[in-house]
Amino acid sequence: MAGLVEVAIGHEADRLEQLYNEGVPFQAAPTRAQGVNPKGASGYRHQTYYLPVALHARLKAAWWATKDKPEGAPALAGLVEVAFEREASHLEQLYNEGVPFPPAPAKARGISRAAAQRQGEWLRGEWERRRQAQTPPDATDD
């Protein structure tokens, strides 16, 4: 799922940059930029997806630069919602004749190649660190 989220957010940032900034990435959003917190809003649920930091910063910059435009969203969460809706519609048109897909099984999990690679690199480094911690120093090293 994280891979699809990454694609959807990238497409939405591209779309806003093309529409409002001649295809150029927007200037970074100010540190104080925060979206409206829909805490307690019915019909909303917090989800966690791991994204590259640069992609999140790019989307936040696009949101900040366009939040007051006709296509803008008043909150970053609103922009993410629009991005997901657009991507779902695109995939339904492309692969399912425009009809919504049936619900995914409860245990459905996708694998992001980039995330799997990062996890693999981290695990290799972690096991190497543990091996080194367990190896007694050689007496000839003195």
PDB file of C-alpha atoms in Angstrom:
ATOM      1  CA  MET A   1       0.000   0.000   0.000  1.00  0.00           C
ATOM      2  CA  ALA A   2       2.854   2.383   0.793  1.00  0.00           C
ATOM      3  CA  GLY A   3       4.033   2.146  -2.822  1.00  0.00           C
ATOM      4  CA  LEU A   4       0.602   3.158  -4.092  1.00  0.00           C
ATOM      5  CA  VAL A   5       0.444   6.014  -1.593  1.00  0.00           C
ATOM      6  CA  GLU A   6       3.836   7.193  -2.814  1.00  0.00           C
ATOM      7  CA  VAL A   7       2.638   7.146  -6.444  1.00  0.00           C
ATOM      8  CA  ALA A   8      -0.625   8.959  -5.633  1.00  0.00           C
ATOM      9  CA  ILE A   9       1.138  11.689  -3.701  1.00  0.00           C
ATOM     10  CA  GLY A  10       3.760  12.092  -6.432  1.00  0.00           C
ATOM     11  CA  HIS A  11       1.049  12.423  -9.089  1.00  0.00           C
ATOM     12  CA  GLU A  12      -0.825  15.034  -7.057  1.00  0.00           C
ATOM     13  CA  ALA A  13       2.320  17.093  -6.414  1.00  0.00           C
ATOM     14  CA  ASP A  14       3.113  16.905 -10.162  1.00  0.00           C
ATOM     15  CA  ARG A  15      -0.428  18.003 -11.046  1.00  0.00           C
ATOM     16  CA  LEU A  16      -0.370  21.026  -8.731  1.00  0.00           C
ATOM     17  CA  GLU A  17       3.125  22.048  -9.861  1.00  0.00           C
ATOM     18  CA  GLN A  18       1.994  21.888 -13.507  1.00  0.00           C
ATOM     19  CA  LEU A  19      -1.250  23.764 -12.794  1.00  0.00           C
ATOM     20  CA  TYR A  20       0.137  26.558 -10.621  1.00  0.00           C
ATOM     21  CA  ASN A  21       3.935  26.670 -10.944  1.00  0.00           C
ATOM     22  CA  GLU A  22       4.878  25.875 -14.564  1.00  0.00           C
ATOM     23  CA  GLY A  23       5.958  22.370 -13.551  1.00  0.00           C
ATOM     24  CA  VAL A  24       8.555  23.599 -11.081  1.00  0.00           C
ATOM     25  CA  PRO A  25       8.465  22.284  -7.486  1.00  0.00           C
ATOM     26  CA  PHE A  26       7.107  24.838  -5.034  1.00  0.00           C
ATOM     27  CA  GLN A  27       9.268  26.539  -2.446  1.00  0.00           C
ATOM     28  CA  ALA A  28       9.281  24.604   0.848  1.00  0.00           C
ATOM     29  CA  ALA A  29       6.383  25.268   3.181  1.00  0.00           C
ATOM     30  CA  PRO A  30       7.258  27.238   6.313  1.00  0.00           C
ATOM     31  CA  THR A  31       8.038  25.223   9.433  1.00  0.00           C
ATOM     32  CA  ARG A  32       4.881  26.515  11.095  1.00  0.00           C
ATOM     33  CA  ALA A  33       2.673  25.143   8.280  1.00  0.00           C
ATOM     34  CA  GLN A  34       0.250  22.670   9.758  1.00  0.00           C
ATOM     35  CA  GLY A  35      -2.968  21.319   8.340  1.00  0.00           C
ATOM     36  CA  VAL A  36      -6.304  21.446  10.094  1.00  0.00           C
ATOM     37  CA  ASN A  37      -6.519  18.510  12.492  1.00  0.00           C
ATOM     38  CA  PRO A  38      -9.711  16.569  11.774  1.00  0.00           C
ATOM     39  CA  LYS A  39      -9.489  14.940  15.214  1.00  0.00           C
ATOM     40  CA  GLY A  40     -12.885  13.695  16.171  1.00  0.00           C
ATOM     41  CA  ALA A  41     -14.257  14.191  12.667  1.00  0.00           C
ATOM     42  CA  SER A  42     -16.619  11.376  11.810  1.00  0.00           C
ATOM     43  CA  GLY A  43     -15.695   9.190   8.877  1.00  0.00           C
ATOM     44  CA  TYR A  44     -11.966   9.776   9.271  1.00  0.00           C
ATOM     45  CA  ARG A  45      -9.351   7.356  10.502  1.00  0.00           C
ATOM     46  CA  HIS A  46      -5.658   7.942  10.983  1.00  0.00           C
ATOM     47  CA  GLN A  47      -3.442   5.784   8.762  1.00  0.00           C
ATOM     48  CA  THR A  48       0.330   5.587   8.798  1.00  0.00           C
ATOM     49  CA  TYR A  49       2.238   5.257   5.555  1.00  0.00           C
ATOM     50  CA  TYR A  50       5.974   5.621   5.330  1.00  0.00           C
ATOM     51  CA  LEU A  51       7.040   7.990   2.581  1.00  0.00           C
ATOM     52  CA  PRO A  52      10.347   9.380   1.445  1.00  0.00           C
ATOM     53  CA  VAL A  53      10.965  12.588   3.380  1.00  0.00           C
ATOM     54  CA  ALA A  54      11.548  14.550   0.167  1.00  0.00           C
ATOM     55  CA  LEU A  55       8.188  13.453  -1.262  1.00  0.00           C
ATOM     56  CA  HIS A  56       6.330  14.466   1.900  1.00  0.00           C
ATOM     57  CA  ALA A  57       8.110  17.832   1.882  1.00  0.00           C
ATOM     58  CA  ARG A  58       7.197  18.292  -1.789  1.00  0.00           C
ATOM     59  CA  LEU A  59       3.520  17.546  -1.148  1.00  0.00           C
ATOM     60  CA  LYS A  60       3.479  19.849   1.881  1.00  0.00           C
ATOM     61  CA  ALA A  61       5.047  22.617  -0.220  1.00  0.00           C
ATOM     62  CA  ALA A  62       2.440  22.051  -2.955  1.00  0.00           C
ATOM     63  CA  TRP A  63      -0.353  22.164  -0.381  1.00  0.00           C
ATOM     64  CA  TRP A  64       0.979  25.344   1.227  1.00  0.00           C
ATOM     65  CA  ALA A  65       1.405  27.104  -2.128  1.00  0.00           C
ATOM     66  CA  THR A  66      -2.066  26.129  -3.387  1.00  0.00           C
ATOM     67  CA  LYS A  67      -4.265  25.999  -0.270  1.00  0.00           C
ATOM     68  CA  ASP A  68      -5.995  29.266  -1.215  1.00  0.00           C
ATOM     69  CA  LYS A  69      -6.386  28.408  -4.928  1.00  0.00           C
ATOM     70  CA  PRO A  70      -9.621  27.080  -6.463  1.00  0.00           C
ATOM     71  CA  GLU A  71      -8.053  23.586  -6.683  1.00  0.00           C
ATOM     72  CA  GLY A  72      -6.466  23.924  -3.243  1.00  0.00           C
ATOM     73  CA  ALA A  73      -7.255  22.080  -0.029  1.00  0.00           C
ATOM     74  CA  PRO A  74      -7.523  23.929   3.305  1.00  0.00           C
ATOM     75  CA  ALA A  75      -5.656  21.108   5.059  1.00  0.00           C
ATOM     76  CA  LEU A  76      -2.827  18.800   4.070  1.00  0.00           C
ATOM     77  CA  ALA A  77      -5.056  15.833   4.944  1.00  0.00           C
ATOM     78  CA  GLY A  78      -7.606  17.144   2.437  1.00  0.00           C
ATOM     79  CA  LEU A  79      -4.971  17.225  -0.282  1.00  0.00           C
ATOM     80  CA  VAL A  80      -3.963  13.646   0.521  1.00  0.00           C
ATOM     81  CA  GLU A  81      -7.635  12.620   0.332  1.00  0.00           C
ATOM     82  CA  VAL A  82      -7.965  14.235  -3.114  1.00  0.00           C
ATOM     83  CA  ALA A  83      -4.749  12.558  -4.278  1.00  0.00           C
ATOM     84  CA  PHE A  84      -6.018   9.132  -3.185  1.00  0.00           C
ATOM     85  CA  GLU A  85      -9.402   9.686  -4.839  1.00  0.00           C
ATOM     86  CA  ARG A  86      -7.747  10.720  -8.113  1.00  0.00           C
ATOM     87  CA  GLU A  87      -5.397   7.735  -8.067  1.00  0.00           C
ATOM     88  CA  ALA A  88      -8.195   5.272  -7.248  1.00  0.00           C
ATOM     89  CA  SER A  89     -10.303   6.680 -10.112  1.00  0.00           C
ATOM     90  CA  HIS A  90      -7.322   6.472 -12.459  1.00  0.00           C
ATOM     91  CA  LEU A  91      -6.677   2.818 -11.560  1.00  0.00           C
ATOM     92  CA  GLU A  92     -10.381   1.933 -11.816  1.00  0.00           C
ATOM     93  CA  GLN A  93     -10.518   3.486 -15.303  1.00  0.00           C
ATOM     94  CA  LEU A  94      -7.305   1.790 -16.356  1.00  0.00           C
ATOM     95  CA  TYR A  95      -7.918  -1.689 -14.968  1.00  0.00           C
ATOM     96  CA  ASN A  96     -11.623  -2.071 -14.103  1.00  0.00           C
ATOM     97  CA  GLU A  97     -13.639  -0.239 -16.792  1.00  0.00           C
ATOM     98  CA  GLY A  98     -14.257   2.658 -14.388  1.00  0.00           C
ATOM     99  CA  VAL A  99     -16.044   0.497 -11.823  1.00  0.00           C
ATOM    100  CA  PRO A 100     -14.817   0.574  -8.208  1.00  0.00           C
ATOM    101  CA  PHE A 101     -12.790  -2.483  -7.248  1.00  0.00           C
ATOM    102  CA  PRO A 102     -14.268  -4.871  -4.688  1.00  0.00           C
ATOM    103  CA  PRO A 103     -12.944  -4.428  -1.143  1.00  0.00           C
ATOM    104  CA  ALA A 104      -9.487  -5.875  -0.496  1.00  0.00           C
ATOM    105  CA  PRO A 105      -9.264  -8.818   1.907  1.00  0.00           C
ATOM    106  CA  ALA A 106      -8.838  -7.788   5.549  1.00  0.00           C
ATOM    107  CA  LYS A 107      -5.280  -9.138   5.644  1.00  0.00           C
ATOM    108  CA  ALA A 108      -4.177  -7.608   2.305  1.00  0.00           C
ATOM    109  CA  ARG A 109      -0.677  -6.176   2.457  1.00  0.00           C
ATOM    110  CA  GLY A 110       1.441  -4.829  -0.339  1.00  0.00           C
ATOM    111  CA  ILE A 111       5.188  -4.646  -0.492  1.00  0.00           C
ATOM    112  CA  SER A 112       6.976  -1.503  -1.524  1.00  0.00           C
ATOM    113  CA  ARG A 113      10.208  -2.396  -3.304  1.00  0.00           C
ATOM    114  CA  ALA A 114      11.917   0.708  -1.947  1.00  0.00           C
ATOM    115  CA  ALA A 115      10.730  -0.022   1.602  1.00  0.00           C
ATOM    116  CA  ALA A 116      11.780  -3.673   1.332  1.00  0.00           C
ATOM    117  CA  GLN A 117      15.224  -2.569   0.133  1.00  0.00           C
ATOM    118  CA  ARG A 118      15.583  -0.076   3.008  1.00  0.00           C
ATOM    119  CA  GLN A 119      14.492  -2.726   5.495  1.00  0.00           C
ATOM    120  CA  GLY A 120      16.921  -5.250   4.002  1.00  0.00           C
ATOM    121  CA  GLU A 121      19.807  -2.786   4.199  1.00  0.00           C
ATOM    122  CA  TRP A 122      18.945  -1.939   7.784  1.00  0.00           C
ATOM    123  CA  LEU A 123      18.700  -5.636   8.743  1.00  0.00           C
ATOM    124  CA  ARG A 124      22.060  -6.435   7.102  1.00  0.00           C
ATOM    125  CA  GLY A 125      23.673  -3.576   9.008  1.00  0.00           C
ATOM    126  CA  GLU A 126      21.986  -4.607  12.256  1.00  0.00           C
ATOM    127  CA  TRP A 127      23.132  -8.239  11.966  1.00  0.00           C
ATOM    128  CA  GLU A 128      26.671  -7.123  11.139  1.00  0.00           C
ATOM    129  CA  ARG A 129      26.680  -4.848  14.192  1.00  0.00           C
ATOM    130  CA  ARG A 130      25.458  -7.718  16.373  1.00  0.00           C
ATOM    131  CA  ARG A 131      28.072 -10.103  14.963  1.00  0.00           C
ATOM    132  CA  GLN A 132      30.818  -7.608  15.742  1.00  0.00           C
ATOM    133  CA  ALA A 133      29.485  -7.087  19.274  1.00  0.00           C
ATOM    134  CA  GLN A 134      29.555 -10.852  19.920  1.00  0.00           C
ATOM    135  CA  THR A 135      32.987 -11.532  18.443  1.00  0.00           C
ATOM    136  CA  PRO A 136      35.634 -11.491  21.196  1.00  0.00           C
ATOM    137  CA  PRO A 137      38.657  -9.324  20.419  1.00  0.00           C
ATOM    138  CA  ASP A 138      41.588 -11.293  18.987  1.00  0.00           C
ATOM    139  CA  ALA A 139      44.431 -11.635  21.500  1.00  0.00           C
ATOM    140  CA  THR A 140      46.938 -10.756  18.749  1.00  0.00           C
ATOM    141  CA  ASP A 141      45.347  -7.331  18.252  1.00  0.00           C
ATOM    142  CA  ASP A 142      47.148  -5.937  21.371  1.00  0.00           C
TER     143      ASP A 142
END
